[in-house]
Each structure stands twice: as structure tokens, then as C-alpha cells.
XYZ file of C-alpha atoms in Angstrom:
766
model
C -15.158 7.636 -28.900
C -18.900 7.522 -28.132
C -18.183 5.606 -24.922
C -15.630 8.235 -23.869
C -18.137 11.062 -24.390
C -20.779 9.052 -22.558
C -18.431 8.657 -19.609
C -17.824 12.419 -19.500
C -21.579 13.155 -19.702
C -22.260 10.768 -16.846
C -19.512 12.471 -14.903
C -21.039 15.933 -15.280
C -24.689 14.988 -14.957
C -24.852 12.322 -12.270
C -25.437 14.477 -9.217
C -23.546 16.365 -6.539
C -22.146 13.214 -4.923
C -20.542 12.034 -8.135
C -19.025 15.452 -8.789
C -17.685 15.502 -5.231
C -16.118 12.110 -5.828
C -14.582 13.391 -9.054
C -13.064 16.386 -7.263
C -11.689 14.036 -4.619
C -10.074 11.945 -7.348
C -8.586 15.076 -8.903
C -7.236 16.277 -5.564
C -5.732 12.894 -4.793
C -4.167 12.718 -8.255
C -2.726 16.225 -7.860
C -1.081 15.276 -4.550
C 0.332 12.118 -6.075
C 1.672 13.833 -9.202
C 3.232 16.613 -7.110
C 5.057 14.006 -5.007
C 6.087 12.137 -8.149
C 7.422 15.351 -9.712
C 9.520 16.051 -6.614
C 11.102 12.599 -6.814
C 11.742 12.932 -10.564
C 13.276 16.393 -10.108
C 15.973 15.274 -7.641
C 18.272 13.671 -10.293
C 17.851 16.768 -12.494
C 18.866 19.077 -9.644
C 21.949 16.985 -8.874
C 22.890 16.773 -12.577
C 22.597 20.567 -13.004
C 24.863 21.153 -9.993
C 27.451 18.638 -11.239
C 27.385 20.208 -14.717
C 28.361 23.606 -13.278
C 31.049 21.936 -11.163
C 32.527 20.229 -14.228
C 32.416 23.472 -16.251
C 34.614 25.303 -13.707
C 37.065 22.417 -13.153
C 40.643 23.665 -13.799
C 42.285 21.676 -16.563
C 45.197 19.712 -15.020
C 44.484 21.184 -11.591
C 46.865 20.098 -8.843
C 48.740 17.745 -11.149
C 45.989 15.128 -11.013
C 46.502 13.932 -14.564
C 43.732 16.044 -16.077
C 46.098 17.599 -18.630
C 45.164 17.791 -22.272
C 47.707 17.687 -25.071
C 47.821 21.481 -25.065
C 48.411 21.776 -21.319
C 52.212 21.508 -21.660
C 52.320 24.906 -23.270
C 49.723 26.289 -20.883
C 49.676 29.909 -19.846
C 48.837 29.440 -16.172
C 49.041 27.409 -12.989
C 46.227 26.156 -10.774
C 46.234 24.648 -7.303
C 43.100 23.208 -5.659
C 42.676 22.980 -1.906
C 39.593 21.558 -0.168
C 39.354 21.933 3.620
C 36.546 21.358 6.121
C 34.768 24.439 7.434
C 32.561 22.931 10.104
C 30.702 20.189 8.259
C 30.941 21.913 4.862
C 33.819 21.732 2.364
C 35.624 24.985 1.634
C 37.172 24.946 -1.855
C 39.967 27.353 -2.781
C 41.382 27.582 -6.307
C 44.756 29.341 -6.455
C 45.432 30.717 -9.952
C 48.527 32.271 -11.505
C 49.159 33.523 -15.037
C 52.577 32.806 -16.574
C 51.982 33.488 -20.261
C 49.239 34.799 -22.488
C 45.705 35.683 -21.402
C 43.464 32.933 -20.006
C 39.690 33.007 -20.144
C 38.258 33.517 -16.653
C 36.433 30.673 -14.939
C 32.614 30.546 -15.067
C 31.054 33.138 -12.796
C 33.912 35.678 -13.104
C 34.365 38.565 -15.520
C 38.162 38.594 -15.304
C 41.000 36.233 -14.466
C 42.193 36.835 -10.862
C 45.487 38.683 -10.640
C 48.045 38.361 -7.805
C 46.447 39.370 -4.507
C 42.898 39.380 -5.928
C 40.216 37.207 -4.357
C 36.765 36.340 -5.714
C 34.422 34.573 -3.298
C 30.962 33.040 -3.226
C 28.128 34.971 -1.540
C 28.251 32.819 1.579
C 31.992 33.353 2.076
C 31.402 37.068 1.546
C 28.987 36.993 4.490
C 31.251 34.813 6.657
C 34.250 37.114 6.198
C 32.381 39.756 8.162
C 32.036 37.550 11.248
C 35.078 35.235 10.976
C 38.209 37.300 10.520
C 40.452 34.242 10.636
C 38.820 32.973 7.456
C 40.693 35.651 5.491
C 43.972 33.794 6.197
C 42.787 30.977 3.945
C 42.345 33.442 1.080
C 45.137 36.035 1.261
C 44.448 39.117 -0.804
C 41.799 41.737 -1.404
C 38.237 40.776 -2.190
C 37.521 42.006 -5.718
C 34.092 40.545 -6.410
C 31.536 37.805 -5.897
C 31.183 34.676 -8.008
C 27.878 34.667 -9.888
C 25.384 31.801 -9.867
C 26.769 30.528 -13.186
C 29.979 29.513 -11.414
C 28.488 27.954 -8.276
C 26.902 24.567 -7.749
C 24.400 25.894 -5.217
C 23.709 29.223 -3.457
C 25.343 28.324 -0.111
C 28.556 26.896 -1.542
C 31.905 27.836 0.038
C 34.054 28.556 -3.019
C 36.811 31.047 -3.764
C 39.349 31.953 -6.477
C 42.634 33.339 -5.179
C 45.103 35.072 -7.477
C 48.780 34.358 -6.772
C 52.259 34.711 -8.252
C 53.677 31.694 -10.138
C 56.473 31.108 -7.605
C 53.861 30.693 -4.850
C 52.249 27.708 -6.603
C 55.110 25.223 -6.657
C 52.759 22.252 -6.504
C 50.294 23.644 -9.025
C 49.358 21.976 -12.281
C 49.514 23.543 -15.727
C 46.381 25.522 -16.560
C 45.115 25.875 -20.092
C 41.476 26.660 -19.335
C 38.437 25.559 -17.399
C 36.033 22.726 -17.961
C 36.172 18.957 -17.685
C 33.892 16.105 -18.642
C 33.034 15.347 -15.008
C 33.162 17.013 -11.614
C 36.033 16.163 -9.312
C 33.736 16.261 -6.281
C 30.173 15.455 -7.446
C 27.283 16.497 -5.227
C 26.447 12.820 -4.744
C 28.717 9.962 -5.816
C 27.145 7.557 -8.346
C 27.267 4.673 -5.838
C 25.572 6.803 -3.188
C 23.043 8.005 -5.759
C 22.083 4.367 -6.341
C 21.289 4.108 -2.611
C 19.090 7.189 -2.913
C 17.220 5.812 -5.935
C 16.748 2.496 -4.172
C 15.316 4.131 -1.060
C 13.052 6.601 -2.840
C 11.612 3.825 -4.969
C 10.597 1.965 -1.820
C 9.611 4.979 0.286
C 7.775 7.054 -2.338
C 7.170 5.385 -5.690
C 5.685 2.111 -4.441
C 3.187 3.795 -2.052
C 2.513 6.374 -4.777
C 1.427 3.706 -7.263
C -0.934 2.280 -4.643
C -2.266 5.745 -3.813
C -3.000 6.629 -7.441
C -4.748 3.297 -7.852
C -6.864 4.026 -4.761
C -7.831 7.428 -6.181
C -8.846 5.827 -9.458
C -11.035 3.294 -7.600
C -13.097 5.752 -5.538
C -16.800 4.860 -5.090
C -16.160 1.547 -6.779
C -19.429 -0.078 -5.604
C -21.782 2.693 -6.796
C -19.890 3.089 -10.048
C -20.040 -0.648 -10.714
C -23.824 -0.618 -10.215
C -24.168 2.228 -12.712
C -21.881 0.500 -15.228
C -23.784 -2.734 -14.809
C -26.996 -0.863 -15.664
C -25.397 0.463 -18.850
C -24.259 -3.037 -19.729
C -27.789 -4.385 -19.248
C -29.103 -1.609 -21.510
C -27.009 -2.968 -24.374
C -23.599 -1.341 -24.075
C -20.786 -3.658 -25.152
C -18.292 -5.138 -22.720
C -15.398 -3.033 -23.984
C -17.632 0.011 -24.187
C -18.536 -0.386 -20.522
C -14.866 -0.505 -19.604
C -14.186 2.590 -21.715
C -16.970 4.540 -19.970
C -15.393 3.842 -16.593
C -11.906 4.596 -17.901
C -13.057 7.953 -19.281
C -13.899 9.186 -15.777
C -10.647 8.016 -14.239
C -8.528 9.376 -17.107
C -10.244 12.777 -16.970
C -9.641 12.972 -13.220
C -6.043 11.792 -13.577
C -5.262 14.239 -16.391
C -6.727 17.205 -14.527
C -4.970 16.056 -11.353
C -1.668 15.788 -13.249
C -1.958 19.371 -14.503
C -2.812 20.649 -11.017
C -0.032 18.549 -9.497
C 2.569 20.003 -11.869
C 1.350 23.487 -11.001
C 1.641 22.669 -7.304
C 5.181 21.361 -7.880
C 6.178 24.624 -9.603
C 4.999 26.583 -6.552
C 6.784 24.177 -4.158
C 10.007 24.394 -6.172
C 9.977 28.190 -6.197
C 9.365 28.419 -2.450
C 11.575 25.613 -1.123
C 14.532 26.402 -3.410
C 14.662 29.924 -1.993
C 14.246 28.779 1.613
C 16.503 25.737 1.272
C 16.653 22.407 3.072
C 19.165 21.497 5.814
C 22.494 21.038 4.046
C 20.986 21.207 0.556
C 19.994 24.199 -1.549
C 19.501 24.680 -5.276
C 18.586 27.349 -7.777
C 14.921 27.395 -8.922
C 15.951 26.776 -12.528
C 17.642 23.513 -11.489
C 14.289 22.176 -10.318
C 12.645 22.551 -13.739
C 11.332 19.157 -14.805
C 12.915 17.626 -17.919
C 10.769 16.469 -20.807
C 10.846 12.817 -19.749
C 9.554 13.700 -16.276
C 6.742 15.790 -17.745
C 5.872 12.907 -20.051
C 5.731 10.496 -17.094
C 3.415 12.829 -15.157
C 1.132 13.861 -18.019
C 0.998 10.515 -19.829
C 2.040 7.875 -17.302
C -0.486 8.809 -14.599
C -3.494 8.938 -16.979
C -2.270 5.668 -18.511
C -2.259 4.085 -15.048
C -5.769 5.478 -14.448
C -6.919 4.046 -17.802
C -5.586 0.619 -16.869
C -7.108 0.720 -13.383
C -10.432 1.985 -14.785
C -10.672 -0.803 -17.347
C -9.747 -3.479 -14.801
C -12.196 -2.014 -12.275
C -15.077 -2.244 -14.746
C -14.272 -5.796 -15.771
C -16.726 -7.368 -13.318
C -19.584 -5.055 -14.249
C -18.957 -5.729 -17.943
C -18.694 -9.510 -17.540
C -21.542 -10.179 -15.057
C -23.803 -7.139 -14.681
C -26.639 -9.035 -12.964
C -24.353 -10.132 -10.126
C -23.304 -6.523 -9.615
C -26.859 -5.171 -9.609
C -28.013 -7.827 -7.160
C -24.931 -7.327 -4.907
C -23.803 -10.927 -5.252
C -21.172 -12.245 -2.915
C -17.666 -11.588 -4.234
C -15.385 -14.455 -5.072
C -12.642 -14.989 -2.492
C -9.200 -13.644 -3.457
C -6.994 -16.185 -5.150
C -3.691 -17.403 -3.797
C -1.745 -15.960 -6.728
C -1.575 -12.764 -4.652
C 1.099 -14.496 -2.563
C 3.264 -15.022 -5.644
C 5.410 -11.828 -5.412
C 5.854 -12.201 -1.644
C 7.378 -15.687 -1.797
C 10.427 -14.957 -4.046
C 10.925 -11.559 -2.377
C 11.066 -13.117 1.077
C 13.280 -15.886 -0.301
C 15.910 -13.367 -1.410
C 15.654 -11.399 1.831
C 15.901 -14.496 4.040
C 18.863 -15.745 2.004
C 20.828 -12.557 2.635
C 19.907 -12.599 6.344
C 21.145 -16.202 6.675
C 24.334 -15.298 4.794
C 24.986 -12.447 7.223
C 24.225 -14.565 10.294
C 26.542 -17.391 9.202
C 29.390 -15.067 8.216
C 29.103 -15.708 4.463
C 28.666 -12.084 3.457
C 28.173 -11.764 -0.338
C 31.064 -10.120 -2.140
C 29.476 -9.685 -5.581
C 28.082 -6.197 -5.039
C 27.001 -5.759 -8.667
C 24.711 -8.778 -8.438
C 23.362 -7.634 -5.068
C 22.733 -4.150 -6.486
C 20.197 -5.737 -8.853
C 18.821 -8.460 -6.608
C 18.262 -6.358 -3.473
C 16.034 -3.647 -5.068
C 14.127 -6.418 -6.842
C 13.509 -8.135 -3.500
C 12.314 -4.884 -1.917
C 9.823 -4.260 -4.727
C 8.591 -7.861 -4.667
C 8.070 -7.798 -0.906
C 6.300 -4.419 -1.084
C 4.015 -5.565 -3.893
C 3.471 -8.868 -2.091
C 2.346 -7.001 1.024
C -0.363 -5.230 -0.960
C -1.557 -8.323 -2.825
C -1.415 -10.764 0.095
C -3.284 -8.632 2.635
C -6.808 -9.501 1.301
C -5.967 -13.214 1.448
C -4.611 -13.064 4.980
C -7.391 -10.727 6.130
C -10.112 -13.061 4.834
C -8.517 -16.105 6.456
C -8.210 -14.289 9.781
C -11.752 -12.908 9.571
C -13.195 -16.390 8.960
C -11.358 -17.897 11.942
C -12.245 -15.055 14.313
C -15.897 -14.991 13.223
C -16.227 -18.699 13.958
C -14.580 -18.468 17.374
C -15.953 -15.204 18.759
C -19.111 -14.800 20.770
C -19.193 -11.011 20.404
C -21.892 -9.555 18.167
C -19.767 -6.535 17.184
C -16.686 -8.561 16.372
C -18.725 -11.183 14.562
C -20.420 -8.596 12.327
C -17.058 -6.946 11.575
C -15.347 -10.214 10.702
C -18.201 -11.466 8.549
C -18.089 -8.208 6.600
C -14.330 -8.553 6.123
C -14.802 -12.164 5.042
C -17.344 -11.160 2.387
C -15.416 -8.062 1.260
C -11.760 -8.507 2.320
C -10.494 -5.722 0.100
C -12.817 -3.010 1.398
C -11.120 -2.225 4.712
C -7.673 -2.906 3.295
C -8.045 -0.073 0.807
C -7.900 2.120 3.889
C -4.982 0.256 5.464
C -2.677 -0.388 2.501
C -1.060 3.065 2.405
C -0.322 2.965 6.140
C 1.131 -0.560 5.914
C 3.490 0.457 3.125
C 4.492 3.539 5.128
C 5.689 1.394 8.057
C 7.477 -0.983 5.661
C 9.264 1.929 3.966
C 10.223 3.459 7.338
C 12.133 0.311 8.260
C 14.036 0.401 4.953
C 14.951 4.043 5.532
C 16.348 3.150 8.944
C 18.691 0.661 7.274
C 19.927 3.246 4.787
C 20.604 5.770 7.573
C 22.515 3.134 9.552
C 24.710 2.396 6.536
C 25.366 6.097 5.988
C 26.289 6.572 9.648
C 29.025 3.961 9.231
C 30.901 6.326 6.912
C 34.290 7.261 8.361
C 34.194 10.425 10.409
C 36.173 11.696 13.352
C 34.549 10.707 16.632
C 37.750 10.825 18.711
C 38.589 13.651 21.155
C 41.612 14.726 19.070
C 42.140 15.851 15.484
C 45.227 14.900 13.487
C 46.577 17.054 10.630
C 49.231 15.700 8.262
C 51.144 17.350 5.432
C 54.042 16.333 3.190
C 57.300 17.484 4.795
C 58.951 18.213 1.436
C 56.337 20.934 0.794
C 57.007 22.683 4.121
C 60.254 24.710 4.492
C 62.161 24.403 7.772
C 61.263 27.888 8.951
C 57.573 27.209 8.387
C 57.686 23.957 10.358
C 58.473 25.907 13.507
C 55.676 28.364 12.767
C 53.200 25.550 12.193
C 53.975 23.944 15.539
C 53.162 27.251 17.280
C 49.733 27.725 15.670
C 47.122 28.404 18.385
C 45.262 25.198 19.238
C 48.073 22.844 18.166
C 49.172 20.961 21.266
C 51.847 18.663 19.841
C 53.642 17.610 16.678
C 55.869 14.886 15.257
C 57.534 13.821 12.002
C 56.643 10.509 10.408
C 59.155 8.874 8.068
C 59.799 5.663 6.189
C 63.237 4.088 5.741
C 64.871 4.315 2.306
C 64.709 1.444 -0.206
C 67.501 0.980 -2.730
C 65.696 0.327 -6.036
C 68.652 -1.790 -7.256
C 68.670 -3.988 -4.156
C 66.767 -7.244 -3.823
C 65.959 -6.421 -0.215
C 62.976 -4.089 -0.294
C 62.074 -4.245 3.418
C 61.540 -1.005 5.340
C 60.256 0.278 8.661
C 58.313 3.289 9.911
C 59.747 5.843 12.291
C 58.438 8.800 14.247
C 60.783 11.659 15.187
C 59.669 13.241 18.443
C 60.639 13.767 22.070
C 58.960 11.933 24.934
C 57.148 15.131 25.878
C 55.767 15.500 22.337
C 54.707 11.871 22.375
C 52.902 12.200 25.725
C 50.967 15.224 24.460
C 49.838 13.238 21.423
C 48.894 9.969 23.122
C 46.583 8.841 25.894
C 49.110 6.255 27.131
C 52.933 6.329 26.900
C 54.909 4.039 29.213
C 58.695 3.577 29.637
C 59.710 6.511 27.423
C 63.192 7.916 28.202
C 64.384 11.160 26.587
C 67.210 10.735 24.072
C 66.810 6.937 23.836
C 65.373 5.207 20.741
C 62.662 2.616 21.321
C 60.047 0.516 19.593
C 56.403 1.481 20.025
C 54.014 -1.335 20.917
C 50.377 -0.538 20.205
C 47.807 -2.918 21.783
C 45.360 -4.680 19.450
C 47.504 -3.896 16.406
C 49.516 -6.206 14.186
C 53.230 -5.767 14.790
C 55.373 -4.711 11.809
C 57.367 -7.844 11.054
C 60.418 -6.018 9.651
C 60.947 -4.103 12.906
C 63.107 -6.694 14.655
C 65.705 -5.655 17.272
C 69.203 -5.444 15.848
C 68.237 -4.885 12.195
C 69.466 -1.685 10.509
C 67.631 0.524 8.034
C 68.853 3.642 6.145
C 67.004 6.983 6.284
C 67.602 9.736 3.742
C 68.007 13.246 5.185
C 68.295 16.706 3.652
C 68.947 20.198 4.986
C 67.725 23.619 3.847
C 70.725 23.993 1.490
C 69.805 20.829 -0.407
C 72.634 18.672 0.987
C 71.735 15.027 1.467
C 72.891 12.445 3.987
C 71.990 8.870 4.807
C 71.718 7.848 8.461
C 71.439 4.205 9.469
C 69.049 3.473 12.317
C 69.262 0.221 14.244
C 66.020 -1.155 15.637
C 66.381 -0.943 19.445
C 65.390 -3.623 21.925
C 63.688 -1.145 24.278
C 59.919 -0.862 23.946
C 57.291 1.750 24.767
C 53.625 0.935 25.307
C 51.738 3.470 23.245
C 48.092 4.297 22.494
C 46.660 7.458 20.942
C 43.109 8.702 20.445
C 43.306 9.854 16.828
C 40.764 8.446 14.372
C 43.703 7.336 12.178
C 46.475 6.433 14.620
C 49.705 8.350 14.258
C 51.926 5.270 14.492
C 51.620 1.533 14.123
C 52.913 -1.236 16.317
C 56.619 -1.667 15.600
C 57.281 1.965 14.666
C 60.699 3.148 15.897
C 60.864 6.303 18.003
C 63.877 8.413 16.957
C 64.811 11.306 19.285
C 65.447 14.559 17.327
C 68.859 14.797 19.026
C 69.925 11.603 17.198
C 69.796 13.334 13.796
C 72.445 15.724 12.432
C 71.642 19.364 13.152
C 69.673 21.039 10.382
C 68.783 17.763 8.643
C 65.346 16.141 8.399
C 63.879 13.120 6.583
C 62.971 13.348 2.922
C 60.862 11.235 0.594
C 57.536 10.138 2.069
C 58.022 11.975 5.361
C 55.077 13.888 6.800
C 54.594 16.493 9.484
C 51.813 15.583 11.919
C 50.047 18.146 14.108
C 47.493 17.417 16.809
C 44.700 19.476 18.348
C 41.373 19.022 20.053
C 38.547 17.793 17.815
C 36.172 20.564 18.900
C 34.783 22.180 15.698
C 35.875 25.677 16.717
C 39.419 24.433 17.515
C 39.686 22.597 14.184
C 38.524 25.694 12.309
C 40.981 27.909 14.211
C 43.852 25.470 13.612
C 43.204 25.314 9.859
C 43.026 29.094 9.697
C 46.319 29.318 11.622
C 47.993 26.835 9.262
C 46.765 28.886 6.305
C 48.209 31.977 7.979
C 51.655 30.320 7.748
C 51.147 29.122 4.159
C 47.688 29.087 2.530
C 48.828 26.735 -0.248
C 49.887 23.881 2.061
C 47.845 20.741 1.433
C 46.544 19.613 4.820
C 44.943 16.216 5.305
C 42.489 16.222 8.190
C 42.545 12.561 9.148
C 39.113 11.157 9.939
C 37.280 14.146 8.429
C 36.405 14.109 4.741
C 34.431 17.302 4.207
C 33.258 16.335 0.714
C 32.002 12.934 1.911
C 30.320 14.433 4.972
C 28.526 16.936 2.750
C 27.317 14.089 0.538
C 26.013 12.274 3.602
C 24.190 15.447 4.684
C 22.608 15.791 1.231
C 21.533 12.147 1.192
C 20.039 12.369 4.691
C 18.144 15.502 3.700
C 16.770 13.867 0.566
C 15.831 10.767 2.566
C 13.975 13.010 4.993
C 12.182 14.545 1.998
C 11.307 11.040 0.810
C 9.948 10.092 4.228
C 7.857 13.272 4.365
C 6.494 12.522 0.896
C 5.797 8.938 1.953
C 3.991 10.220 5.038
C 1.931 12.623 2.917
C 1.064 9.850 0.478
C 0.197 7.393 3.268
C -2.001 9.875 5.127
C -3.629 11.068 1.891
C -4.338 7.492 0.853
C -5.902 6.849 4.249
C -8.040 9.993 4.191
C -9.214 9.462 0.615
C -9.978 5.774 1.111
C -11.609 6.330 4.524
C -13.849 9.075 3.144
C -14.799 6.954 0.177
C -15.491 3.954 2.394
C -17.684 6.065 4.672
C -19.852 7.033 1.708
C -20.050 3.472 0.401
C -20.900 1.977 3.797
C -23.777 4.348 4.569
C -26.526 2.052 3.176
C -25.262 -0.958 5.178
C -24.867 1.088 8.353
C -28.354 2.569 7.910
C -29.857 -0.886 7.421
C -28.227 -2.175 10.614
C -29.432 0.890 12.509
C -33.009 0.363 11.356
C -32.779 -3.270 12.453
C -32.029 -2.076 16.003
C -28.209 -2.008 16.209
C -26.950 0.516 18.717
C -24.569 3.311 17.650
C -21.924 1.971 20.051
C -22.169 -1.459 18.431
C -21.896 0.040 14.948
C -18.844 2.059 15.928
C -17.193 -1.016 17.396
C -17.927 -2.896 14.174
C -16.403 -0.120 12.052
C -13.266 0.102 14.199
C -12.802 -3.678 14.254
C -13.257 -3.883 10.492
C -10.305 -1.530 9.999
C -8.068 -2.273 12.992
C -7.846 -6.069 12.746
C -6.751 -6.323 9.093
C -4.536 -3.279 9.612
C -2.858 -4.985 12.577
C -2.200 -8.062 10.461
C -0.717 -5.883 7.739
C 1.431 -3.883 10.176
C 2.824 -7.011 11.845
C 3.719 -8.347 8.414
C 5.183 -4.950 7.434
C 7.353 -4.767 10.565
C 8.641 -8.334 10.138
C 9.317 -8.113 6.410
C 10.630 -4.543 6.771
C 13.180 -5.540 9.406
C 14.240 -8.532 7.322
C 14.602 -6.345 4.229
C 16.532 -3.778 6.272
C 18.921 -6.424 7.628
C 19.499 -7.944 4.190
C 20.207 -4.454 2.841
C 22.781 -3.877 5.603
C 24.359 -7.264 4.849
C 24.783 -6.380 1.171
C 26.059 -2.881 2.094
C 29.322 -4.297 3.464
C 29.202 -2.353 6.745
C 29.893 -3.582 10.264
C 26.248 -3.367 11.404
C 23.851 -6.063 10.181
C 21.080 -6.110 12.781
C 19.289 -2.957 13.887
C 17.800 -3.728 17.278
C 17.862 -0.093 18.359
C 15.381 0.953 15.680
C 12.776 -1.684 16.535
C 11.080 0.193 19.442
C 10.628 3.265 17.245
C 9.162 1.147 14.469
C 6.754 -0.598 16.859
C 5.726 2.744 18.351
C 5.044 4.054 14.836
C 2.953 0.984 14.022
C 0.962 1.421 17.240
C 0.388 5.076 16.382
C -0.876 4.077 12.951
C -3.380 1.650 14.523
C -4.645 4.334 16.923
C -5.049 6.881 14.115
C -6.868 4.365 11.918
C -9.175 3.398 14.781
C -10.036 7.008 15.549
C -10.571 7.673 11.847
C -13.122 4.858 11.665
C -15.336 6.324 14.411
C -16.956 9.155 12.372
C -18.128 6.648 9.752
C -21.284 6.130 11.813
C -23.465 9.230 12.088
C -26.208 9.946 14.607
C -28.915 10.673 12.028
C -30.591 7.790 10.206
C -31.523 8.523 6.586
C -33.854 5.778 5.227
C -33.520 7.302 1.741
C -30.079 5.671 1.525
C -31.657 2.210 1.385
C -34.925 3.094 -0.376
C -33.882 1.484 -3.640
C -32.667 -1.668 -1.848
């Protein structure tokens, strides 16, 4: 304990410069802990949102098998409908009471009665400007759902009271609450992608940054520790004295960083991020996160402080006399070699077409490779910088470049302390590009048309006509599948589409040889032909009319063909589908079983919204599948992209902070050497060139290595992701431009290290 108190006394009584350095360490630690707290809070925010979603989940909603043993005697019905509203999912829960009282869902004071509607605050605001939205929620607005029943403040959520006969497809309702959310904010597999990216973009640079903060003014501190060692302090005591300073700075920085995070959480949660908002209470750090910040960061500082004082404790005379440092050992290349081996292996597998199928193994191996390569970049830079400096110093005839390279050869880690954060920033940016590319491969409607499908059995005949006349709907058709006799050995079947030639032309971009009233086979280019659809074969189709009467009509596959191509994201028909004219069916009869009604409109967002509102105006309980548009998935992608942007901003803050802290510290440490050169007659222009070259050359080596390894890691990540894109050539110019910008900023930042005034006092003791 005496050594710890001695370290604190030295901290408080060693002059203004030392106190300034201590404040710089505290400030750097506070920035790092604040960034760390933000990263640790993200899983807690998502878990809090999913917990509220699970608590309001209707038991046995929509017949999805979520019934409990008591649900058979349930007192209510529930029907869940999720539709896209722009890029956000709009969730409607239709509720009906058929027996005794049912406890209201979270966020409501009473169970909705027939014709009563309870909406979220955002829907309440939208109803004022979008009158068509009311068709999705028929009834009178009776109240607003409180925060207890919403996942996040901007959620589109509504409870609609209905009569039991209106919820024919509803599931039995016994209460609310389930062990998991039906639509989590972020799927577990996607959350793994987020963790993987944030670990590379934020946590790895953060560890380097905190280590840099703990190593500020290393040269002057080592001289002071060496003096204490020569005065009789033990080796371990010397290490403890140094660790006491770093731990005190880290602990104070951790407290300030947590305070800064509380302020950030309160402000940003109320303002919100694009596509992602949360309640301030959700951002409260759990106990484990607080423990990591308050104990983990000082523990890292303790370790770095003890390791940093090892040289002064072991050989104090060499430190006092400024002996030449030993060259870095090759073991620094050790993490880089296996990391690059894994990355290169995946790249070769993707290039040769042997894409790995064991995703569970890749989910462990790929993050490990990213961490190894990132750590290898940090540890290998001094080795590569020293080797380059030695070769350039031998070959150059320039005084400025020779001085710079000789300095880097003697002290290869000095300039790289400035460059490491920027190198890791470029490496992490390449990884983030790969994640965004994989997310952009998620299925979404990019075609000029939007297809809507719904089960025909759930749509009465009179409503079919009304649905086809909804504003924005330009065509329609009925899709059907031939009937299979379960007792027959022949289970073959074919697909059919019931439509006129005019309907078909309004749905497709190309229809050739279509004749009204004549059946034909549809041939779709670049699609596998349905092998059962051979001319002359017959297949039965089950039909039913509005009175419940059934008939079976046999359809013979015709020899005539129609060349067909549509623009829908999920094509309406496949190659070999039989076109059946409506006039060929008995009047009043339509297919039953797996038949669907398909509607088509433009894919413009306003048209899609208007069409869905018009469909709801006919029947708000109809389940409509918007092919190519999964609102819940698109919202998850938006959340992930927003959080990735947050990670990149944090990485940028950490990288810039690491550069500023290390550059400032290096400027202070280099003042005696710069003053000595100035007194020997070196010109200010020469000194500035030396300072810029000392930083820019090793930084360039690191950035080239970061770009190469980053692109390889990005490609291997895309290979293991299972998408169609493996090689990202489009992102390379942006990455190179970013690297060039980093070099320019670092070069400009090195210029102020040489001042105009010469202070001989800086070298008086030397």
C-alpha cells in the first residue's frame, strides 16, 4: 500500500505538466468508457423492447400454435395482422370477448369492446393527416396505449375491438404474455452480426485507445520510476507506483464516462436515431456493464501500468541514460499469421466455388479471424515500420528523411502510437462495408410492381369484386393448384391461373399469343418448366360456390403456349402454369383449397399504402401478403444499419481521440530532441519535414496493410454469409479515399509539433 500512496503523492506533487498529463488520461478514459457503455447498453435496450413485446403477445394469437392447456376454454378471440406502412410495420390486434372477463393487454386500462380502438401515440398523430389509415382500424378511438405496452415510442401498434363473428380466423384468447416475442426487434442471427461488427469497429480500437491513454508520457515517467528504483524501491514496488497513477486516472475517467453516458442516453433517447428509438429507462446499464466499466477499465490500466514500468524496474540505469531500445521481436507477427490464414482460406473457398456450408463453425472461426488480424495489425506495425525505416535510411540521400527514418528505427513504437487508432479505423470501416453489403442482399421489392396475395377461402365472392376495384389495383387473377386424391398413388398436380388475356396483359410486361377463351400453357423464360404440365394430361380442380356446393372440373393441359414474363419480385406464375379462362368454369363456382387471389399495383410507396388501406376498407381482417416486402425484416435491417452507423461514429471518435491524445503526448515527449536539433542548426522546415515523415511513412505502411487485410476479411465474411456477393469492388475507392484522408490529417497534425521558440531549459539536464 505504501507504493500506491507514493504513486498518488507523485501524481499530485510533480508539477503542472504531470497534472496536465493526468487530466488528459482522465479525459481519454472518460471518452473510452462512454463509448464502451454505449456498446454495452445496446443489448439491454433490445432486450427491454423484446420483453415488452413478449408481455403483450396474445396467447394462441392467429392460430399459430401458441395455445396453452387452458386456451380451449378461453373467453376471447384474437387475430394479428402485420402490414407495411412505408418502411415500418403496422401491427393490428383484433380482439373479441366471447365469455367471461379478460384482463386487458399491457398499456390499456380496459379490454377493447366492439368498435373500440386503442392506438399508439404515433398512429394517433398519423390519423390526423392520413384519413385512409382509419380503414385499417374500423371503430372509434377510445384511448392511447401507454409506454408499458409499446416496444418503443414510435411504434405503429393498435388494438381493435370486434364482434366474435368478425374474427373467423382468430385464435382462442386466454390472456396476454408469452415467453418470447413473435417479431423481435432484432433476430438472434442478425444480433450476432451486430455483435461481430461492433467488436471489430468499437471494442478492438477501444482497447488500444485505453492502452494509449494509460501510456501517456511514457518516457518521462520511466525516467522518474528509474530514479525511484535506483533509490532503493523494489522492482514490484516500482511497478505498483506506476500502476497507481494509471488506475487513479482510469477510475476517475470511468466515473466521468458513466456520467457522460447518462447524459447522452437521456438526450439521444428523446431525440431518437433514424429508424430506432427507445425509452430512457431502457438505456440504463445493467450491473454487469457497470462492473465492466468500473472494474474492467481500471484493471486494464493496472495491467498496462505494470507492464509499462517493467523496463524501468528491471534496468533503471539504461532508462536514465536513454539507452537504445531493443528491436521488437518477431512474436508480434504471431496473431497475424493464423488470422490471415483463416481469411485467405475463406477467400480461396469463395473463388473456387467451395462455399462453406457449416455456418455454426464459421460463426466461431470468422470473428476469431477478425480479432486475430486486428490484433496482429497493432503488434506487427512496429516490426514492419522498423524494417522499412532501416531500408529507407540506408538508401536515401535526404537529410530530413534520413533523420526521420533513423528515429523510427531506434524507436519504432513512438510514431505508431499516433497511427494505430487510425489504422484500426480503416480496417474496421472495410468490415462494416461487408456487413452492409450482406444486409442489402435481404429480399425486398425492387420491381416496378407490387403483388398482393390472399387466401381465396377467406374472401367471400362479393368481396372479391370489391377488392378488384380498389383504387390503385390495376389487375387481378386467381391462382389454384389441382386436387390430389389422398387415397391415390398418383400425387402429381399442376398450377393454374384463372384470368382473361386482358387481365394477364395488365399484370405482365410480356404476353404473346394469348387468345381470349382459349386455355394455354405459360412459358416463362429462364425458369424451370413444371414437368407434370405435359400436353394431353388431365388434372381435377375442386370448385365451390357461395352456397357451399362443390364440384370437380377436369382440366386437360393444352398444347397451345403463351410466352409470359412479369415484373413482380415473386413472379405470379411459373413456367408450365395453365391459363384457364374464367368462362371455362361453371357460373358462380371458384377454386377451393390452396387457391389465392392475386392483386397487382404500382410499387410506389404511396400507391402501396393506398392499396392496403383500400383492401382494409373492404375487410380489415383479411390477411394480405405483400410479396417482396417484409415490413418486420425491413425494420430490423433499418435498426441494424442505424446501430452500425452508431458503431462507426464511435469508432471514428475513438480513432480521432486516440490520434489527438497520442499526438499531443508525443509532441511533449519530443520537445527535448527537437530543441537539441534546433540548437545544432537544423532549420524549422527540415524539422517539420522530419516530424511529418516520422508519422506518415509508418502510417502509410499500416494503412496499406489495413486496406489489404480489411478487404480480405470483408470478402471472407461475405463468403461465410451465404449471399450472392463475395467481392466488393465498389467499396474500394471509398476505402482508399478514406485512407488518403487519414494520411493527410496525420501529416497536418504532425506540423505543430515543432514550435518557433527554442527553449534551452528543455535540454538543460541532458
